[in-house]
Coordinates of C-alpha atoms in Angstrom, one line a residue:
M867 CA -36.0 -20.6 -27.8
A868 CA -33.9 -20.7 -31.0
T869 CA -31.3 -22.9 -29.4
T870 CA -33.9 -25.4 -28.1
L871 CA -35.6 -25.5 -31.5
A872 CA -32.3 -26.2 -33.2
L873 CA -31.5 -28.8 -30.6
T874 CA -34.7 -30.6 -31.3
A875 CA -34.1 -30.4 -35.1
V876 CA -30.7 -32.0 -34.7
A877 CA -32.0 -34.7 -32.4
L878 CA -34.8 -35.5 -34.9
A879 CA -32.3 -35.6 -37.8
A880 CA -30.2 -38.1 -35.9
A881 CA -33.2 -40.3 -35.4
L882 CA -34.3 -40.0 -39.1
A883 CA -30.8 -41.2 -40.2
L884 CA -32.0 -44.7 -39.2
L885 CA -35.8 -44.4 -39.5
L886 CA -36.1 -43.1 -43.0
K887 CA -36.4 -45.6 -45.9
S888 CA -34.5 -43.9 -48.7
P889 CA -30.7 -44.2 -48.3
N890 CA -30.2 -40.7 -49.8
A891 CA -32.7 -39.2 -47.3
R892 CA -30.9 -41.0 -44.5
A893 CA -27.6 -39.6 -45.7
G894 CA -29.0 -36.1 -45.7
A895 CA -30.4 -36.6 -42.1
M896 CA -27.0 -37.9 -41.0
A897 CA -25.3 -34.8 -42.5
I898 CA -27.7 -32.4 -40.8
A899 CA -27.0 -34.0 -37.4
L900 CA -23.3 -34.3 -38.0
I901 CA -23.0 -30.6 -38.9
G902 CA -25.7 -29.2 -36.6
A903 CA -24.6 -30.7 -33.3
P904 CA -21.1 -29.1 -33.4
I905 CA -22.5 -25.7 -34.4
I906 CA -25.0 -25.7 -31.5
L907 CA -22.2 -26.8 -29.1
L908 CA -19.8 -24.2 -30.4
A909 CA -22.4 -21.5 -29.9
Q910 CA -22.9 -22.8 -26.3
V911 CA -19.2 -22.6 -25.4
W912 CA -18.3 -19.6 -27.6
D913 CA -17.4 -17.5 -24.5
A914 CA -15.7 -20.3 -22.6
G915 CA -12.1 -20.1 -21.7
P916 CA -10.4 -22.4 -24.2
V917 CA -12.6 -21.2 -27.1
E918 CA -12.1 -17.6 -26.2
R919 CA -8.3 -18.1 -26.2
L920 CA -8.5 -19.6 -29.6
R921 CA -10.7 -16.7 -30.8
D922 CA -7.9 -14.3 -29.7
H923 CA -5.5 -16.1 -32.1
P924 CA -7.3 -16.5 -35.5
P925 CA -4.4 -18.3 -37.2
V926 CA -4.3 -20.9 -34.4
L927 CA -8.1 -21.3 -34.6
A928 CA -8.0 -21.7 -38.4
A929 CA -5.2 -24.3 -38.0
V930 CA -7.3 -26.3 -35.5
V931 CA -10.3 -26.3 -37.7
V932 CA -8.4 -27.3 -40.8
A933 CA -6.6 -30.1 -38.9
G934 CA -9.9 -31.4 -37.5
L935 CA -11.4 -31.5 -41.0
V936 CA -8.4 -33.3 -42.4
V937 CA -8.6 -35.9 -39.7
L938 CA -12.3 -36.5 -40.3
V939 CA -12.0 -36.7 -44.0
A940 CA -9.0 -39.1 -43.8
G941 CA -10.7 -41.2 -41.2
A942 CA -13.9 -41.3 -43.4
W943 CA -11.8 -42.5 -46.4
I944 CA -10.2 -45.2 -44.3
F945 CA -13.5 -46.4 -42.9
R946 CA -15.1 -46.4 -46.3
R947 CA -12.3 -48.5 -47.7
W948 CA -12.2 -50.9 -44.7
P949 CA -15.6 -50.6 -43.0
L950 CA -15.0 -53.4 -40.5
L951 CA -12.4 -51.2 -38.9
V952 CA -15.2 -49.0 -37.5
P953 CA -16.3 -51.4 -34.7
L954 CA -12.7 -52.2 -33.8
A955 CA -11.7 -48.5 -33.6
A956 CA -14.9 -47.7 -31.5
A957 CA -14.1 -50.5 -29.1
F958 CA -10.5 -49.2 -28.7
V959 CA -11.4 -45.6 -27.9
L960 CA -14.7 -46.3 -26.0
P961 CA -13.6 -45.6 -22.4
F962 CA -11.1 -42.7 -22.9
R963 CA -12.2 -39.3 -21.7
V964 CA -10.3 -36.0 -21.8
P965 CA -11.1 -33.5 -19.0
L966 CA -11.7 -29.9 -20.3
D967 CA -12.5 -26.8 -18.4
L968 CA -15.1 -24.8 -20.3
G969 CA -14.9 -21.8 -18.0
D970 CA -17.6 -22.6 -15.4
G971 CA -15.2 -24.2 -12.9
Q972 CA -16.6 -27.7 -13.5
P973 CA -14.4 -29.7 -15.9
V974 CA -16.3 -31.6 -18.5
N975 CA -15.0 -35.1 -19.4
L976 CA -15.3 -35.4 -23.2
L977 CA -14.8 -38.6 -25.1
L978 CA -12.8 -36.8 -27.8
P979 CA -11.2 -39.9 -29.3
L980 CA -14.7 -41.5 -29.6
Y981 CA -16.0 -38.3 -31.2
V982 CA -13.3 -38.4 -33.8
V983 CA -14.1 -42.1 -34.6
T984 CA -17.8 -41.3 -34.6
G985 CA -17.5 -38.3 -36.9
A986 CA -15.3 -40.1 -39.4
A987 CA -17.5 -43.2 -39.4
A988 CA -20.7 -41.1 -39.8
L989 CA -19.2 -39.2 -42.6
A990 CA -18.2 -42.4 -44.4
W991 CA -21.7 -43.8 -43.8
A992 CA -23.4 -40.8 -45.2
W993 CA -20.9 -40.6 -48.1
E994 CA -21.7 -44.2 -49.2
R995 CA -25.5 -43.8 -48.9
A996 CA -25.6 -40.4 -50.7
Q997 CA -24.1 -42.2 -53.8
A998 CA -26.6 -45.1 -53.6
D999 CA -29.4 -45.6 -56.1
P1000 CA -32.5 -44.2 -54.4
D1001 CA -34.8 -46.8 -56.0
A1002 CA -32.6 -49.8 -55.1
P1003 CA -32.7 -51.4 -51.6
D1004 CA -29.5 -50.8 -49.7
G1005 CA -29.5 -54.0 -47.7
D1006 CA -29.6 -52.3 -44.3
R1007 CA -31.8 -54.1 -41.7
R1008 CA -34.9 -52.0 -41.1
P1009 CA -35.4 -50.5 -37.7
G1010 CA -37.7 -52.1 -35.2
A1011 CA -39.8 -50.9 -32.3
A1012 CA -36.8 -50.7 -29.9
D1013 CA -34.8 -48.5 -32.4
V1014 CA -37.8 -46.2 -32.7
A1015 CA -38.2 -46.0 -28.9
L1016 CA -34.5 -45.3 -28.4
L1017 CA -34.1 -42.6 -30.9
L1018 CA -37.4 -40.9 -30.2
F1019 CA -36.5 -40.8 -26.5
V1020 CA -33.6 -38.5 -27.5
V1021 CA -36.0 -36.3 -29.5
L1022 CA -38.3 -36.2 -26.4
Y1023 CA -35.5 -35.1 -24.2
A1024 CA -34.7 -32.3 -26.6
I1025 CA -38.3 -31.2 -26.7
E1026 CA -38.6 -31.1 -22.9
S1027 CA -35.7 -28.8 -22.7
W1028 CA -38.0 -26.0 -23.8
W1029 CA -39.3 -25.4 -20.3
S1030 CA -36.1 -26.2 -18.4
D1031 CA -34.5 -23.7 -16.1
D1032 CA -31.1 -24.9 -17.1
Q1033 CA -31.2 -25.2 -20.9
S1034 CA -27.4 -25.1 -21.1
K1035 CA -27.2 -28.4 -19.3
A1036 CA -29.7 -29.9 -21.8
V1037 CA -27.7 -28.6 -24.7
E1038 CA -24.6 -30.2 -23.2
Q1039 CA -26.4 -33.5 -22.8
V1040 CA -27.7 -33.6 -26.3
A1041 CA -24.7 -32.2 -28.1
F1042 CA -22.0 -33.9 -26.1
F1043 CA -23.7 -37.3 -25.6
Y1044 CA -27.1 -38.1 -27.1
V1045 CA -26.6 -37.0 -30.7
P1046 CA -23.0 -38.3 -31.1
F1047 CA -23.9 -41.6 -29.6
A1048 CA -27.1 -41.8 -31.7
L1049 CA -25.0 -41.4 -34.8
L1050 CA -22.6 -44.0 -33.6
Y1051 CA -25.6 -46.3 -32.9
V1052 CA -26.9 -45.7 -36.5
V1053 CA -23.5 -46.6 -37.9
L1054 CA -22.9 -49.7 -35.8
R1055 CA -26.5 -50.8 -36.2
T1056 CA -25.9 -51.2 -40.0
V1057 CA -22.6 -52.9 -39.7
P1058 CA -22.7 -56.6 -40.9
W1059 CA -22.1 -58.0 -37.5
T1060 CA -21.1 -61.7 -37.0
P1061 CA -20.2 -63.5 -33.8
K1062 CA -16.6 -63.5 -35.0
L1063 CA -16.5 -59.8 -35.5
A1064 CA -18.1 -59.2 -32.1
A1065 CA -15.5 -61.5 -30.5
R1066 CA -12.7 -59.5 -32.2
A1067 CA -14.1 -56.2 -31.0
F1068 CA -14.6 -57.5 -27.5
G1069 CA -11.0 -58.7 -27.6
V1070 CA -9.9 -55.1 -28.1
V1071 CA -12.0 -54.1 -25.1
V1072 CA -10.3 -56.8 -22.9
V1073 CA -6.9 -55.5 -23.9
V1074 CA -7.9 -51.9 -23.0
A1075 CA -9.4 -53.1 -19.7
L1076 CA -6.2 -54.8 -18.7
A1077 CA -4.2 -51.7 -19.5
L1078 CA -6.6 -49.5 -17.5
A1079 CA -6.4 -52.1 -14.6
G1080 CA -2.7 -51.7 -14.7
V1081 CA -3.0 -47.9 -14.2
G1082 CA -5.5 -48.6 -11.4
F1083 CA -3.1 -50.9 -9.6
Y1084 CA -0.4 -48.3 -9.9
E1085 CA -2.7 -45.7 -8.3
A1086 CA -3.5 -48.1 -5.5
A1087 CA 0.1 -49.0 -4.9
T1088 CA 1.3 -45.4 -4.8
H1089 CA -1.8 -43.9 -3.3
H1090 CA -1.7 -41.3 -6.1
V1091 CA -4.8 -40.7 -8.2
L1092 CA -4.1 -39.2 -11.6
L1093 CA -7.4 -37.6 -12.4
N1094 CA -10.3 -35.9 -10.6
P1095 CA -9.5 -33.5 -7.7
R1096 CA -12.7 -34.6 -5.9
V1097 CA -11.5 -38.2 -5.7
I1098 CA -8.1 -37.0 -4.5
A1099 CA -9.7 -34.9 -1.7
S1100 CA -12.1 -37.7 -0.8
N1101 CA -9.3 -40.2 -0.4
Q1102 CA -7.6 -37.8 2.1
I1103 CA -10.5 -38.0 4.6
D1104 CA -12.1 -41.4 3.9
D1105 CA -11.1 -44.7 5.5
V1106 CA -10.7 -46.3 2.1
F1107 CA -8.5 -45.3 -0.9
R1108 CA -10.5 -45.4 -4.2
V1109 CA -8.9 -45.4 -7.6
N1110 CA -10.4 -44.4 -11.0
S1111 CA -7.6 -45.3 -13.4
L1112 CA -8.0 -43.0 -16.5
F1113 CA -11.7 -42.6 -15.8
F1114 CA -12.9 -39.5 -14.0
D1115 CA -15.1 -41.4 -11.5
P1116 CA -14.4 -44.7 -9.7
N1117 CA -18.0 -45.9 -10.3
I1118 CA -17.7 -45.5 -14.1
Y1119 CA -14.3 -47.3 -13.9
G1120 CA -16.0 -50.1 -11.9
R1121 CA -18.9 -50.3 -14.3
F1122 CA -16.5 -50.8 -17.2
L1123 CA -14.6 -53.5 -15.4
A1124 CA -17.8 -55.3 -14.4
L1125 CA -19.2 -55.3 -17.9
T1126 CA -15.9 -56.6 -19.3
M1127 CA -15.9 -59.4 -16.7
L1128 CA -19.4 -60.4 -17.8
G1129 CA -18.3 -60.8 -21.4
I1130 CA -15.3 -63.0 -20.3
T1131 CA -17.6 -65.0 -18.1
A1132 CA -20.0 -65.7 -21.0
A1133 CA -17.1 -66.9 -23.1
M1134 CA -16.1 -69.3 -20.2
L1135 CA -19.6 -70.6 -19.8
W1136 CA -20.3 -71.3 -23.4
T1137 CA -17.1 -73.1 -24.3
R1138 CA -15.8 -76.6 -23.8
A1139 CA -12.1 -75.8 -24.4
G1140 CA -10.1 -76.1 -21.2
R1141 CA -7.5 -73.5 -22.5
T1142 CA -10.2 -70.9 -23.0
V1143 CA -11.6 -71.6 -19.5
A1144 CA -8.1 -71.2 -18.0
I1145 CA -7.3 -67.9 -19.8
A1146 CA -10.7 -66.6 -18.8
G1147 CA -10.1 -67.5 -15.2
V1148 CA -6.8 -65.6 -15.1
L1149 CA -8.4 -62.5 -16.8
L1150 CA -11.3 -62.5 -14.3
A1151 CA -9.0 -62.7 -11.3
I1152 CA -7.0 -59.7 -12.6
L1153 CA -10.1 -57.6 -13.3
L1154 CA -11.8 -58.6 -10.0
G1155 CA -8.7 -57.3 -8.2
A1156 CA -9.0 -54.1 -10.1
L1157 CA -12.7 -53.8 -9.3
I1158 CA -12.0 -54.2 -5.6
T1159 CA -9.8 -51.1 -5.7
T1160 CA -12.7 -49.0 -6.9
Y1161 CA -14.9 -49.7 -3.8
S1162 CA -17.9 -49.2 -6.1
Q1163 CA -20.9 -50.7 -4.5
T1164 CA -23.1 -50.2 -7.6
S1165 CA -20.5 -52.0 -9.7
F1166 CA -20.6 -55.1 -7.6
L1167 CA -24.4 -55.1 -7.6
A1168 CA -24.3 -54.8 -11.4
L1169 CA -21.8 -57.6 -11.7
L1170 CA -24.1 -59.8 -9.5
A1171 CA -27.1 -59.0 -11.7
G1172 CA -25.2 -59.8 -14.8
L1173 CA -23.9 -63.1 -13.5
T1174 CA -27.5 -64.0 -12.5
V1175 CA -28.6 -63.4 -16.1
L1176 CA -25.8 -65.5 -17.5
G1177 CA -26.6 -68.3 -15.1
G1178 CA -30.3 -68.2 -16.1
L1179 CA -29.5 -68.3 -19.8
R1180 CA -26.9 -71.1 -19.4
F1181 CA -28.3 -73.3 -16.7
G1182 CA -32.0 -72.3 -16.5
P1183 CA -33.8 -69.5 -14.6
W1184 CA -34.6 -71.5 -11.4
K1185 CA -31.0 -72.4 -10.7
A1186 CA -29.9 -68.9 -11.3
F1187 CA -32.7 -67.6 -9.1
G1188 CA -31.7 -69.9 -6.3
S1189 CA -28.1 -68.8 -6.5
L1190 CA -29.2 -65.1 -6.4
V1191 CA -31.4 -65.7 -3.3
A1192 CA -28.4 -67.4 -1.6
V1193 CA -26.1 -64.5 -2.4
V1194 CA -28.7 -61.9 -1.3
L1195 CA -29.1 -63.7 2.0
V1196 CA -25.4 -63.7 2.6
G1197 CA -25.3 -60.0 1.8
V1198 CA -28.2 -59.3 4.3
V1199 CA -26.3 -61.3 7.0
L1200 CA -23.1 -59.4 6.3
V1201 CA -25.0 -56.0 6.6
L1202 CA -26.6 -57.0 9.9
A1203 CA -23.5 -58.6 11.4
A1204 CA -20.7 -56.3 10.2
P1205 CA -22.1 -53.1 8.7
G1206 CA -18.7 -51.3 9.3
A1207 CA -17.1 -53.5 6.7
L1208 CA -19.4 -52.0 4.1
N1209 CA -19.0 -48.4 5.4
I1210 CA -22.5 -48.5 6.9
K1211 CA -22.4 -46.5 10.1
G1212 CA -25.9 -47.3 11.1
L1213 CA -29.1 -49.0 9.9
N1214 CA -31.2 -45.8 10.0
E1215 CA -31.7 -43.2 7.2
G1216 CA -28.6 -41.3 8.2
G1217 CA -26.4 -44.3 8.1
A1218 CA -27.8 -45.4 4.7
D1219 CA -27.2 -41.9 3.4
D1220 CA -23.6 -41.9 4.5
A1221 CA -23.0 -45.3 3.1
T1222 CA -24.4 -44.3 -0.3
S1223 CA -22.6 -40.9 -0.5
G1224 CA -25.8 -38.9 0.0
R1225 CA -27.9 -40.8 -2.5
V1226 CA -30.8 -41.3 -0.1
T1227 CA -31.2 -37.6 0.3
L1228 CA -30.9 -37.0 -3.4
T1229 CA -33.5 -39.7 -4.2
G1230 CA -36.0 -38.1 -1.7
G1231 CA -35.4 -34.7 -3.3
G1232 CA -35.9 -36.1 -6.8
I1233 CA -39.2 -37.7 -5.7
G1234 CA -40.3 -34.3 -4.3
L1235 CA -39.5 -32.6 -7.6
W1236 CA -41.6 -35.1 -9.5
A1237 CA -44.5 -34.7 -7.0
D1238 CA -44.4 -30.9 -7.7
H1239 CA -44.3 -31.4 -11.5
P1240 CA -45.9 -34.8 -12.1
I1241 CA -46.7 -34.6 -15.9
E1242 CA -44.1 -32.5 -17.6
G1243 CA -41.3 -32.5 -15.0
V1244 CA -38.9 -29.5 -14.4
G1245 CA -37.4 -29.8 -17.9
S1246 CA -34.5 -31.7 -19.3
G1247 CA -31.3 -31.0 -17.6
G1248 CA -33.1 -28.9 -14.9
F1249 CA -32.6 -31.3 -11.9
A1250 CA -29.7 -29.4 -10.3
V1251 CA -31.2 -26.0 -10.5
A1252 CA -34.6 -27.2 -9.3
Y1253 CA -33.1 -29.3 -6.5
R1254 CA -31.1 -26.3 -5.1
R1255 CA -34.1 -24.1 -5.3
A1256 CA -36.3 -26.6 -3.5
E1257 CA -33.6 -27.2 -0.8
R1258 CA -33.1 -23.4 -0.6
S1259 CA -29.4 -23.9 -1.1
G1260 CA -27.3 -21.4 -2.9
E1261 CA -24.2 -23.6 -3.1
R1262 CA -23.2 -25.1 -6.4
K1263 CA -22.9 -28.6 -5.2
A1264 CA -22.1 -31.6 -7.3
V1265 CA -25.8 -32.3 -7.9
D1266 CA -26.5 -33.0 -11.5
A1267 CA -28.9 -35.9 -11.0
S1268 CA -30.5 -38.1 -8.3
H1269 CA -28.0 -40.9 -9.1
T1270 CA -31.1 -43.1 -9.7
I1271 CA -32.0 -42.8 -13.4
P1272 CA -35.8 -43.5 -13.2
I1273 CA -36.1 -40.8 -10.5
T1274 CA -34.0 -38.3 -12.5
I1275 CA -36.1 -38.9 -15.6
A1276 CA -39.3 -38.6 -13.6
A1277 CA -38.1 -35.3 -12.0
E1278 CA -36.9 -33.7 -15.2
Q1279 CA -39.3 -35.2 -17.8
G1280 CA -42.3 -36.1 -15.7
L1281 CA -44.7 -38.9 -16.4
I1282 CA -44.2 -38.5 -20.1
G1283 CA -40.5 -39.1 -20.0
L1284 CA -40.9 -41.9 -17.4
A1285 CA -43.4 -43.8 -19.6
A1286 CA -41.1 -43.4 -22.6
Y1287 CA -38.2 -44.8 -20.5
L1288 CA -40.2 -47.8 -19.3
V1289 CA -41.4 -48.6 -22.9
L1290 CA -37.8 -48.3 -24.0
L1291 CA -36.6 -50.8 -21.4
V1292 CA -39.3 -53.3 -22.2
L1293 CA -38.6 -53.2 -26.0
V1294 CA -34.9 -53.3 -25.6
L1295 CA -34.8 -56.2 -23.1
R1296 CA -37.3 -58.2 -25.2
R1297 CA -35.1 -57.9 -28.2
L1298 CA -31.8 -58.7 -26.4
V1299 CA -33.0 -61.5 -24.2
R1300 CA -35.1 -63.4 -26.7
D1301 CA -33.3 -66.6 -27.7
A1302 CA -30.0 -65.1 -26.3
E1303 CA -29.0 -68.5 -24.9
D1304 CA -28.4 -69.7 -28.5
L1305 CA -25.3 -67.5 -29.0
P1306 CA -22.6 -66.6 -26.4
A1307 CA -22.2 -63.1 -27.9
R1308 CA -25.9 -62.4 -27.5
A1309 CA -26.0 -63.9 -24.0
A1310 CA -23.0 -61.6 -23.0
I1311 CA -24.7 -58.5 -24.5
A1312 CA -28.0 -59.3 -22.7
A1313 CA -26.2 -59.7 -19.4
M1314 CA -24.0 -56.6 -19.8
T1315 CA -27.0 -54.5 -20.8
I1316 CA -29.1 -55.6 -17.7
A1317 CA -26.0 -55.1 -15.5
L1318 CA -25.6 -51.5 -16.8
I1319 CA -29.3 -50.8 -16.2
V1320 CA -28.9 -52.0 -12.7
H1321 CA -25.9 -49.8 -12.2
T1322 CA -27.9 -46.8 -13.3
M1323 CA -30.2 -47.4 -10.3
G1324 CA -27.4 -46.4 -8.0
Y1325 CA -25.4 -44.1 -10.2
A1326 CA -26.1 -41.7 -13.1
A1327 CA -25.1 -42.1 -16.8
F1328 CA -27.8 -44.0 -18.7
L1329 CA -27.8 -42.8 -22.3
E1330 CA -24.8 -40.6 -21.4
D1331 CA -22.7 -43.8 -21.4
P1332 CA -21.6 -44.8 -24.9
V1333 CA -21.2 -48.4 -23.8
L1334 CA -25.0 -48.8 -23.6
W1335 CA -25.4 -47.5 -27.2
V1336 CA -22.8 -49.9 -28.5
L1337 CA -24.4 -52.9 -26.6
L1338 CA -27.8 -52.0 -28.0
A1339 CA -26.5 -51.6 -31.6
V1340 CA -24.5 -54.9 -31.6
G1341 CA -27.3 -56.8 -29.8
S1342 CA -29.9 -55.5 -32.2
A1343 CA -27.8 -56.4 -35.2
L1344 CA -27.2 -60.0 -33.9
A1345 CA -30.8 -60.5 -32.8
P1346 CA -32.8 -62.9 -35.0
P1347 CA -35.1 -61.0 -37.3
R1348 CA -38.9 -61.1 -36.9
P1349 CA -40.6 -63.7 -39.1
E1350 CA -42.0 -61.1 -41.5
A1351 CA -38.6 -59.4 -41.8
R1352 CA -36.9 -62.7 -42.4
R1353 CA -39.3 -63.5 -45.3
A1354 CA -38.7 -60.0 -46.8
R1355 CA -34.9 -60.5 -46.6
L1356 CA -35.3 -63.8 -48.3
R1357 CA -37.3 -62.3 -51.1
L1358 CA -34.7 -59.5 -51.5
R1359 CA -31.9 -62.1 -51.6
R1360 CA -33.7 -64.1 -54.3
S1361 CA -34.3 -61.0 -56.4
K1362 CA -30.6 -60.4 -56.4
T1363 CA -29.7 -64.0 -57.3
P1364 CA -29.2 -64.5 -61.1
A1365 CA -31.6 -66.8 -62.8
R1366 CA -30.5 -70.3 -63.5
R1367 CA -29.9 -71.6 -67.0
P1368 CA -32.9 -73.5 -68.3
R1369 CA -32.7 -77.3 -68.4
P1370 CA -31.9 -78.8 -71.9
A1371 CA -34.9 -79.7 -74.0
A1372 CA -36.1 -83.2 -74.2
A1373 CA -34.6 -83.6 -77.7
D1374 CA -31.2 -82.7 -76.5
A1375 CA -31.4 -84.8 -73.4
A1376 CA -29.7 -88.2 -73.2
P1377 CA -31.8 -91.2 -74.4
P1378 CA -33.4 -93.1 -71.6
A1379 CA -31.8 -96.4 -70.6
P1380 CA -33.3 -99.5 -72.1

């Protein structure tokens, strides 16, 4: 119970870092979350293999702690001196994961480079606001309903871990993913984003995507996967050879490629420069070839959904809808005429289950768990334990979720969590899509966000994916403010503008012309 209470307190502190009004109070909340999450996580993995080996060598442990603190403080100093480096650094380290074995036999893929950038940026953010005048406005854009829904969803997840049968899984989710990404969201949400800065950050993402595609092409050419023993074993028995580059999973690699392609497509559609169109076409051809090597069905569906959104924003919804219907009809014809080409061994439930790597069975099991616990669910992080108990299976299979995010949320968090999830989607999409056609960057972010949501319908990782948090932060910062907020910002700007000199008196003025 103490761990879950501390987990809830840390999640609430991460939310208050954006929701509170005073900059000093927000800095304090940021500090609590920044310190509390690692402490909870360290207590969780204290007896794990790597930590236990460090505990056996106190000088080494002390050196690691000191080195980590030095890196964080140095990074915070750099980010405070050059704050616009934060989005560029986050864009560079966004996809890189480091597999670590915490002693339970299941390696955890940690975004260690992103954690370093997030920690340093959050420390610089809190440092600046702790020194601010508490009575003076700090100029940060005030949070809206979508921000409140997003951050309170994290708090709700922590609260619903109280009755979970697998609280360690909930602790990992909150401490490894939700709280660090929430802090990154708070920092990026308050960055003075412009279309030019967004374009530079996305340029970094494109360079990283090309490098990862090169690694993927190497794996496909040599039939040698660098990471994930499960993918290596699967390639030995399956008819197709899937690559995952430096990602742990081909589907996450495919998701990253699809989202990058949507950003490039938006740049192509909203420009009249022939050179830009030609360069974008070459980049899309390279990344499409890399996407094919993943054999990720959900990634192709996400790409199709995102292209439909871009088409609707650029050419009108009816033309985009007509194109979507045509593509869907072609897909239906392909499934009926040549199911083997899509790895579909039959049009019955068993064939669909084989084609989707067991997702049909997992989905049915998740719906059954929700039916047994309709209001409160089985508890955050408790899907795997509850599913194995319901199926009377003692095997520790790779069952962490139903691979369909709404069903996973319904099974773990019940109707309460599902309602919060639906409200979050409505508020986020309303903010991102409204007037998105006026700016290519906003159109790209709207399409990428919808594509990512579609991808979560066939694969896990919703708020566990830092890309979603970055998209929401940048999209929220670029979104036009509400009318009342716009008027308040104008009043603030006028209050900071020095008064003009009074006009000369009539006696000092030049005499009127005859």
